[in-house]
PDB file of N, CA and C in Angstrom:
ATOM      1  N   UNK A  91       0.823  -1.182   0.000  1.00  0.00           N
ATOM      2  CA  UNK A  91       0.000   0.000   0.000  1.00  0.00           C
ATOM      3  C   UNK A  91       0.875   1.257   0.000  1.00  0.00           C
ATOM      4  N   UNK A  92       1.852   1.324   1.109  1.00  0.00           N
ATOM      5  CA  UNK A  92       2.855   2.282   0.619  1.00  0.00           C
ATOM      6  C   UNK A  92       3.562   2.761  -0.563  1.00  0.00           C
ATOM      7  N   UNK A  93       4.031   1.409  -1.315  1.00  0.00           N
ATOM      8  CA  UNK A  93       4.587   1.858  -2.752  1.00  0.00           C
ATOM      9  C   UNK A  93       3.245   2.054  -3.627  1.00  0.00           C
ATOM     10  N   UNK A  94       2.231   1.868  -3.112  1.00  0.00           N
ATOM     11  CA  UNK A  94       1.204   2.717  -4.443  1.00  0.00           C
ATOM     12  C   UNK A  94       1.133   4.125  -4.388  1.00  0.00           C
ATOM     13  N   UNK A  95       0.612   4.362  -2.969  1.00  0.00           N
ATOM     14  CA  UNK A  95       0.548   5.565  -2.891  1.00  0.00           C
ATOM     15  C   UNK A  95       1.635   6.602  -2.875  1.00  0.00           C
ATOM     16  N   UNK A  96       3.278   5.588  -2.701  1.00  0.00           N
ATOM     17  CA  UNK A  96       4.306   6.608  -2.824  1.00  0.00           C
ATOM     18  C   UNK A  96       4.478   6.970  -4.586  1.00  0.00           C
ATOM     19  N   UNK A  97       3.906   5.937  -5.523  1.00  0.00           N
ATOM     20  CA  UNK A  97       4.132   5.905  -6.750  1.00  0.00           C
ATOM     21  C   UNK A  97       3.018   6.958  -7.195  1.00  0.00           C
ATOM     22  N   UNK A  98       1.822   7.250  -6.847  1.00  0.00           N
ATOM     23  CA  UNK A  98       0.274   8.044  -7.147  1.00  0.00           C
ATOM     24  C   UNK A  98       1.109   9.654  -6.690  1.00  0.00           C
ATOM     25  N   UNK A  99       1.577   9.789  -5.285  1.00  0.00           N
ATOM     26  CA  UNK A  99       2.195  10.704  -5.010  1.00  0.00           C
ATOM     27  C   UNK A  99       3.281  11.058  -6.446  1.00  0.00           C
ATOM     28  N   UNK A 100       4.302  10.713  -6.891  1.00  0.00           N
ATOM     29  CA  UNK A 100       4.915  10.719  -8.020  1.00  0.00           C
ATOM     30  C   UNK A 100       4.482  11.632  -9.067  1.00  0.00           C
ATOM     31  N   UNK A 101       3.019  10.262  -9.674  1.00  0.00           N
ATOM     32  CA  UNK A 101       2.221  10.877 -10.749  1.00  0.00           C
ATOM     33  C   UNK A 101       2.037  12.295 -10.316  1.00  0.00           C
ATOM     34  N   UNK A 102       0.855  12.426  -9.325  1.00  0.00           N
ATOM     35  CA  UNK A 102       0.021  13.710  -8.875  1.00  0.00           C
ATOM     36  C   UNK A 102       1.301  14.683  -8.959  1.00  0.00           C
ATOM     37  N   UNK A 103       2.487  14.550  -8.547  1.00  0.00           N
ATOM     38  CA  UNK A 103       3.318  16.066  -8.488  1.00  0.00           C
ATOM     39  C   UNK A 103       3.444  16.143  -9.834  1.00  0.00           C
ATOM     40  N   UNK A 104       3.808  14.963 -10.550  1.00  0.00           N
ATOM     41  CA  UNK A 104       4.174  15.584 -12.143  1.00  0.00           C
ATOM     42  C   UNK A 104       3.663  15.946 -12.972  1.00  0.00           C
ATOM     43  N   UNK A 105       1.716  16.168 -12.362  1.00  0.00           N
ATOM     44  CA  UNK A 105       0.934  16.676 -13.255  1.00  0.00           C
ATOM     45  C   UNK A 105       0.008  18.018 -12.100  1.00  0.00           C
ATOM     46  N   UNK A 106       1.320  18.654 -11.686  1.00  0.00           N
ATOM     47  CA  UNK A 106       1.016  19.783 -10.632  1.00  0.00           C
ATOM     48  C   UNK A 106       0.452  19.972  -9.223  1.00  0.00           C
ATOM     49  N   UNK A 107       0.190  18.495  -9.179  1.00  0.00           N
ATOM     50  CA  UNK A 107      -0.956  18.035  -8.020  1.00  0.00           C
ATOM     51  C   UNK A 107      -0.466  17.173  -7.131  1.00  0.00           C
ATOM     52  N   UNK A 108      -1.431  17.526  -6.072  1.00  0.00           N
ATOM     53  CA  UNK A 108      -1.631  16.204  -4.967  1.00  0.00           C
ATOM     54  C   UNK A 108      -2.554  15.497  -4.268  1.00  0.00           C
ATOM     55  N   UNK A 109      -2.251  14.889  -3.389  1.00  0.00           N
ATOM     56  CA  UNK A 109      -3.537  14.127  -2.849  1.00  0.00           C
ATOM     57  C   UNK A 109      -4.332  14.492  -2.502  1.00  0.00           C
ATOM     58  N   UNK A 110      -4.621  16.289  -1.961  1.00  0.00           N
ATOM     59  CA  UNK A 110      -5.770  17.269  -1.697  1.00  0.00           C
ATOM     60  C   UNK A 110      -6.562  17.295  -3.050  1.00  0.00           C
ATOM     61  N   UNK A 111      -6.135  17.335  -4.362  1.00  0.00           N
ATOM     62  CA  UNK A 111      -6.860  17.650  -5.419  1.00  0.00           C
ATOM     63  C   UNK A 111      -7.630  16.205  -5.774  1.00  0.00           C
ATOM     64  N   UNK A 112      -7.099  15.101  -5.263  1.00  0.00           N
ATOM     65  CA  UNK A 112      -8.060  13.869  -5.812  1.00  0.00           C
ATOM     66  C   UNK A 112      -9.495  14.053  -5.014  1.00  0.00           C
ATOM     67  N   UNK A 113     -10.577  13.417  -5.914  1.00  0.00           N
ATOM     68  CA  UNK A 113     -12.258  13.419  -5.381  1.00  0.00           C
ATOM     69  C   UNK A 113     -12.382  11.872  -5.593  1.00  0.00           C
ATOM     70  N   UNK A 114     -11.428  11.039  -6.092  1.00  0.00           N
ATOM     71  CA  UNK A 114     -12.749   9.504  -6.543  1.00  0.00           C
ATOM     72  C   UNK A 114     -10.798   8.909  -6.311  1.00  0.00           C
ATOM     73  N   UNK A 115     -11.292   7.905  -5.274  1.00  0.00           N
ATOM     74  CA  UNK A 115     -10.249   6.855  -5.313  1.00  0.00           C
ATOM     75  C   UNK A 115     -10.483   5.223  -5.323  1.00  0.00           C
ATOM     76  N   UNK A 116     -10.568   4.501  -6.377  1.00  0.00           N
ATOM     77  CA  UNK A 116     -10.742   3.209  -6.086  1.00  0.00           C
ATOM     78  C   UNK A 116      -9.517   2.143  -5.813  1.00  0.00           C
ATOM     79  N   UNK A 117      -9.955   1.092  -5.477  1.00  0.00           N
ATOM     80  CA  UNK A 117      -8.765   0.187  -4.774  1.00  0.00           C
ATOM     81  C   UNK A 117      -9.347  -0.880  -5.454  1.00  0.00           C
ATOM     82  N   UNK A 118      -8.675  -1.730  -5.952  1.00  0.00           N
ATOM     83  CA  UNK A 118      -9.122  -3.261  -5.687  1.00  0.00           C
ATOM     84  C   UNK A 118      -7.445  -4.060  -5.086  1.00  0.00           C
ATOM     85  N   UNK A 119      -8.240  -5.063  -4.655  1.00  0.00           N
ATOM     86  CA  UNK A 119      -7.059  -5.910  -3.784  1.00  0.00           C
ATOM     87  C   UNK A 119      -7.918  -7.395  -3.393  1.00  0.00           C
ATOM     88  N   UNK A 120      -6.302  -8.279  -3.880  1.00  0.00           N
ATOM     89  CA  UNK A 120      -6.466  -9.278  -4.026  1.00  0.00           C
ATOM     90  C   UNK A 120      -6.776 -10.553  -2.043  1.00  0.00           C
ATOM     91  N   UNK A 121      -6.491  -8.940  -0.894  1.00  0.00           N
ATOM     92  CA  UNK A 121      -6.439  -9.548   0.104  1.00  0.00           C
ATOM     93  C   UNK A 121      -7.196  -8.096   0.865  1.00  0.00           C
ATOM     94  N   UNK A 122      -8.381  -8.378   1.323  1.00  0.00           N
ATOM     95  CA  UNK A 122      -9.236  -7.127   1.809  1.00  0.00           C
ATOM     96  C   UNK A 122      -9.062  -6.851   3.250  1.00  0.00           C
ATOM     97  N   UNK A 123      -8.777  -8.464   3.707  1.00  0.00           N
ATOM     98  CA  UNK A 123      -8.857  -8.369   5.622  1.00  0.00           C
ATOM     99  C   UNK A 123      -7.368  -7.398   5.431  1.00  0.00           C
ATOM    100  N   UNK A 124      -6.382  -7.846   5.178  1.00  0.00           N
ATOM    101  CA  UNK A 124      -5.091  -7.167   5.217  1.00  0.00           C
ATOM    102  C   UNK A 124      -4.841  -5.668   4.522  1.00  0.00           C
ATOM    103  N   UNK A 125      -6.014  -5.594   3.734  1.00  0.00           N
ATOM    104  CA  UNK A 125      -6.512  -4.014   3.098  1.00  0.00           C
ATOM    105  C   UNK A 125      -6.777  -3.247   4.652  1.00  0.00           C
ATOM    106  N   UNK A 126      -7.966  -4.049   4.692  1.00  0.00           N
ATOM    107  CA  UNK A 126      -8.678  -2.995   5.964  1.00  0.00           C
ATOM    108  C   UNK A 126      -7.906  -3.132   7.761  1.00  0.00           C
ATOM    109  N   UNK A 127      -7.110  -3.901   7.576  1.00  0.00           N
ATOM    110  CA  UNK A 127      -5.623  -3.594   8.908  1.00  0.00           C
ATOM    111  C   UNK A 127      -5.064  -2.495   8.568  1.00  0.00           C
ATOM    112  N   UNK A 128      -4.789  -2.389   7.331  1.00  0.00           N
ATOM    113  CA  UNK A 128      -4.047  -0.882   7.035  1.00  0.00           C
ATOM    114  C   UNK A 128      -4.770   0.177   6.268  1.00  0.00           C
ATOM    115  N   UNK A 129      -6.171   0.025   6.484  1.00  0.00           N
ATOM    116  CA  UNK A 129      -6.404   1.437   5.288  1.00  0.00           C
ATOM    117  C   UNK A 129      -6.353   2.685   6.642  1.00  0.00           C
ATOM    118  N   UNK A 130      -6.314   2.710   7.569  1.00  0.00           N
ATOM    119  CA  UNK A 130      -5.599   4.135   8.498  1.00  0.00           C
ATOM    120  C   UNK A 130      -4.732   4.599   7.841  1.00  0.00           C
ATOM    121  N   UNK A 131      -3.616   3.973   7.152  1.00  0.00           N
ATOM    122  CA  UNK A 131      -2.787   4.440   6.411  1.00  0.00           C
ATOM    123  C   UNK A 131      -3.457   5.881   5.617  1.00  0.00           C
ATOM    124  N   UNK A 132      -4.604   5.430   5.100  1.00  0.00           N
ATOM    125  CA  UNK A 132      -4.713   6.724   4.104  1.00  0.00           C
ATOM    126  C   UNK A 132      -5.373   7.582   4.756  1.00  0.00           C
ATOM    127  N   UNK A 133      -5.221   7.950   6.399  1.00  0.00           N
ATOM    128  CA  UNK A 133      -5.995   9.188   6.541  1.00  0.00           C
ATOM    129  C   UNK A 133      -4.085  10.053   6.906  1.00  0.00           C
ATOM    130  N   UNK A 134      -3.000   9.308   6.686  1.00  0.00           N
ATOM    131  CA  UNK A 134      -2.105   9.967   6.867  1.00  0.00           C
ATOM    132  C   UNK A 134      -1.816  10.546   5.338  1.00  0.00           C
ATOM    133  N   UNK A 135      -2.001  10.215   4.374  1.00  0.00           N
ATOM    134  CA  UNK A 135      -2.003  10.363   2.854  1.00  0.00           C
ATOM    135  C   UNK A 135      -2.767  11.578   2.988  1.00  0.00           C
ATOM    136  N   UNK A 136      -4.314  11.830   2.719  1.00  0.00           N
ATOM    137  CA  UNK A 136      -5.037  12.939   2.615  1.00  0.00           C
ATOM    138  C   UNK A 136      -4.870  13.388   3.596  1.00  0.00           C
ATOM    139  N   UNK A 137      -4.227  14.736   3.241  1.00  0.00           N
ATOM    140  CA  UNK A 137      -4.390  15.822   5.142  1.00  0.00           C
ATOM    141  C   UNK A 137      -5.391  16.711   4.901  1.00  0.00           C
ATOM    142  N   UNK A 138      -6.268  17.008   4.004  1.00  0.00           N
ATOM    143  CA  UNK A 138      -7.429  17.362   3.972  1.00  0.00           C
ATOM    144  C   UNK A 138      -8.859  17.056   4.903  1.00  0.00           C
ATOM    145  N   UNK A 139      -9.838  18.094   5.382  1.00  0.00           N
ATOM    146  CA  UNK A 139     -10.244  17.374   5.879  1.00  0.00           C
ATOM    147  C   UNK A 139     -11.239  15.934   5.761  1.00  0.00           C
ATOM    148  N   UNK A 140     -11.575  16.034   4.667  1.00  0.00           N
ATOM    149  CA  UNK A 140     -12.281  14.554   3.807  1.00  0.00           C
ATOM    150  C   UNK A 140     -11.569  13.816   3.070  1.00  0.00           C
ATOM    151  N   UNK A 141     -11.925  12.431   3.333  1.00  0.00           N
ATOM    152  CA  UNK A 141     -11.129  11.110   2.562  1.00  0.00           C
ATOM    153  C   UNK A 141     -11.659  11.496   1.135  1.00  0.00           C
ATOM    154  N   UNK A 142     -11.019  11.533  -0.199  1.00  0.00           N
ATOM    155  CA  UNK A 142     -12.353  11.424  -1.081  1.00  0.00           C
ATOM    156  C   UNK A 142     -12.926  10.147  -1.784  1.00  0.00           C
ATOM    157  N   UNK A 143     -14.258   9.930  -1.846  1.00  0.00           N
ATOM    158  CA  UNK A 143     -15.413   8.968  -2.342  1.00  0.00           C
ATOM    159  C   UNK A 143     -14.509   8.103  -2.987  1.00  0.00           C
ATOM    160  N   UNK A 144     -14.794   6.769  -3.065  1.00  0.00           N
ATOM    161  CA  UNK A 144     -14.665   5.398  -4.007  1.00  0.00           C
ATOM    162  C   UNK A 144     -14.832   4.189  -3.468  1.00  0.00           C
ATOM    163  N   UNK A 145     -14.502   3.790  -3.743  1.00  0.00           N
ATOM    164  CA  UNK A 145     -14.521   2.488  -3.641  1.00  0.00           C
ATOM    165  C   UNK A 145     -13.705   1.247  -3.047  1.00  0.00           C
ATOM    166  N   UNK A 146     -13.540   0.046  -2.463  1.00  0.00           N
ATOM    167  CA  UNK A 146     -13.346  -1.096  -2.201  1.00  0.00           C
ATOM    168  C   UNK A 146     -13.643  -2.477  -3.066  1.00  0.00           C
ATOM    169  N   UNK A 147     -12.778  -3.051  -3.699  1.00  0.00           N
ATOM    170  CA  UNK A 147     -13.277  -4.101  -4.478  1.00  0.00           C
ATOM    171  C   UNK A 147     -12.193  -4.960  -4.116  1.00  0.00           C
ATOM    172  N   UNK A 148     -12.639  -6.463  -3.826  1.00  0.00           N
ATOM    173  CA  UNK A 148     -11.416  -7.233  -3.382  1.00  0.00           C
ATOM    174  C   UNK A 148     -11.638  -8.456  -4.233  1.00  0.00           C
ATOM    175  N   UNK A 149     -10.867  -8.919  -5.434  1.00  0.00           N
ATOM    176  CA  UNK A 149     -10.347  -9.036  -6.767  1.00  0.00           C
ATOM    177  C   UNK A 149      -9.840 -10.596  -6.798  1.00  0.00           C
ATOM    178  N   UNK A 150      -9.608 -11.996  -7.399  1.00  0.00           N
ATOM    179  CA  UNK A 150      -9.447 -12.856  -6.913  1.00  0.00           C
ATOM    180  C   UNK A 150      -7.622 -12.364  -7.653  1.00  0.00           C
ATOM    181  N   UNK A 151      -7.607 -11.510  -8.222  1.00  0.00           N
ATOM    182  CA  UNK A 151      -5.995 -11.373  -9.043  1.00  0.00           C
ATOM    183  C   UNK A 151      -5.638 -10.201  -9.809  1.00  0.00           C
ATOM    184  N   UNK A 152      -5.144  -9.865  -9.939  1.00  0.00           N
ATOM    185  CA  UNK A 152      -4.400  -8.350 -10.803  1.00  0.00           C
ATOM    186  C   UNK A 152      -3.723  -8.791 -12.075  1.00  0.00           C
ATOM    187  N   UNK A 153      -3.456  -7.797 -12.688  1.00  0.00           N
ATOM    188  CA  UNK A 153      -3.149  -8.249 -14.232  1.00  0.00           C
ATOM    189  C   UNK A 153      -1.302  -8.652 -13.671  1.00  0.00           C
ATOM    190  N   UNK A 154      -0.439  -8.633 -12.924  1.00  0.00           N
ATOM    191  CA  UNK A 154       0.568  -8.826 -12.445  1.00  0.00           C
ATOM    192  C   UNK A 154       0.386  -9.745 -11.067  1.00  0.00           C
ATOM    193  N   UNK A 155       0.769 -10.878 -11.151  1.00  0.00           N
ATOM    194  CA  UNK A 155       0.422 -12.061  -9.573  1.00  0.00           C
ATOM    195  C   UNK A 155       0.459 -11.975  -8.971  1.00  0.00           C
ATOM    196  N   UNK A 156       1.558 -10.816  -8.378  1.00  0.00           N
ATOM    197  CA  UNK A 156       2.259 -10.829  -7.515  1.00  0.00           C
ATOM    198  C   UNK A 156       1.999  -9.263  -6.740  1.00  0.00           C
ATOM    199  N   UNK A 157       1.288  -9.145  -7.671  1.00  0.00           N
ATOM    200  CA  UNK A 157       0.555  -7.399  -6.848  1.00  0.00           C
ATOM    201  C   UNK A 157      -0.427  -7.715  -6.029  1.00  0.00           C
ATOM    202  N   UNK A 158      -0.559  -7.436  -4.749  1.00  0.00           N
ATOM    203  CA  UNK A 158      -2.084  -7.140  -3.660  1.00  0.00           C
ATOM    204  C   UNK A 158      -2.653  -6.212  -3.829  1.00  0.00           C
ATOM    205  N   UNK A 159      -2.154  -5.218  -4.897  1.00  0.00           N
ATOM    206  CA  UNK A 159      -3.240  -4.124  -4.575  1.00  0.00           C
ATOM    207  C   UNK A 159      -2.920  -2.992  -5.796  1.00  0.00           C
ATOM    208  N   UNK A 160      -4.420  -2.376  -6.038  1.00  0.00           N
ATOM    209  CA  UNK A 160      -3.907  -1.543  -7.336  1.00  0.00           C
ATOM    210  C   UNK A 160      -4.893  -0.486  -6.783  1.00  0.00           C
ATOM    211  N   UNK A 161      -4.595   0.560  -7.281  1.00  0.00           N
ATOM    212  CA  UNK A 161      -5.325   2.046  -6.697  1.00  0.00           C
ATOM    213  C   UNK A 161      -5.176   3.414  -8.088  1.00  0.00           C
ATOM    214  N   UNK A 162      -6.451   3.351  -8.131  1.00  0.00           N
ATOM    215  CA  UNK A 162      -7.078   4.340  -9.085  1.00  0.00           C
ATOM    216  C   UNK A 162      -7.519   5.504  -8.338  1.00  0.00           C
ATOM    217  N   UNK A 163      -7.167   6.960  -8.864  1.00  0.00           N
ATOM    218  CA  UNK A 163      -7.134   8.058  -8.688  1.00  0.00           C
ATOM    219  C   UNK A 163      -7.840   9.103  -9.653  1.00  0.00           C
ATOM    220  N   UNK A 164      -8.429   9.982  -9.143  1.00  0.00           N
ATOM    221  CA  UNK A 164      -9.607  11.102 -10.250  1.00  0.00           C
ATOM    222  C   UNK A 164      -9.194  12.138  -9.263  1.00  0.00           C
ATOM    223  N   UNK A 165      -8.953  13.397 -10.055  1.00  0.00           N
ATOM    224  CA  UNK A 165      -8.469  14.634  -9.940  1.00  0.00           C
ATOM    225  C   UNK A 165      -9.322  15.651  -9.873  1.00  0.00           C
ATOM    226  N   UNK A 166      -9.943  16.968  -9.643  1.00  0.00           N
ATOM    227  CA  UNK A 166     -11.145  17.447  -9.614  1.00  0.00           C
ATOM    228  C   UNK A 166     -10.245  18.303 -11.101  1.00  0.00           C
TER     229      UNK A 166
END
């Protein structure tokens, strides 16, 4: 979960932005109990005061095997 969001962080600066400007975040993940042990993680990510809207989908596999987790981002 860290290297996604350190990699999303990446994107968002190189297209002027950051995690305050996202509104729609989806996740899917191939392991949800171990999703939701760490999704606290992302209230350290957004320091805004709202998480923004999306979604949870827990996936039997990712287009790569060996990934747990993929995370989609929308920008206002």
């Amino acid at each position: 979960m860290k290297n996604c969001y350190s990699d999303l962080e990446k994107v968002l600066s190189h297209c002027g932005c950051t995690f305050n400007d996202v509104i729609v975040e989806k996740v899917s993940t191939t392991d949800m109990p171990k999703f939701l042990e760490l999704v606290g993680y992302r209230a350290e990510i957004y320091k805004k005061k709202t998480i923004p809207t999306g979604s949870w989908i827990g996936v039997k596999e990712l287009d790569i095997p060996e990934f747990l987790i993929e995370i989609e981002c929308r920008r206002a």
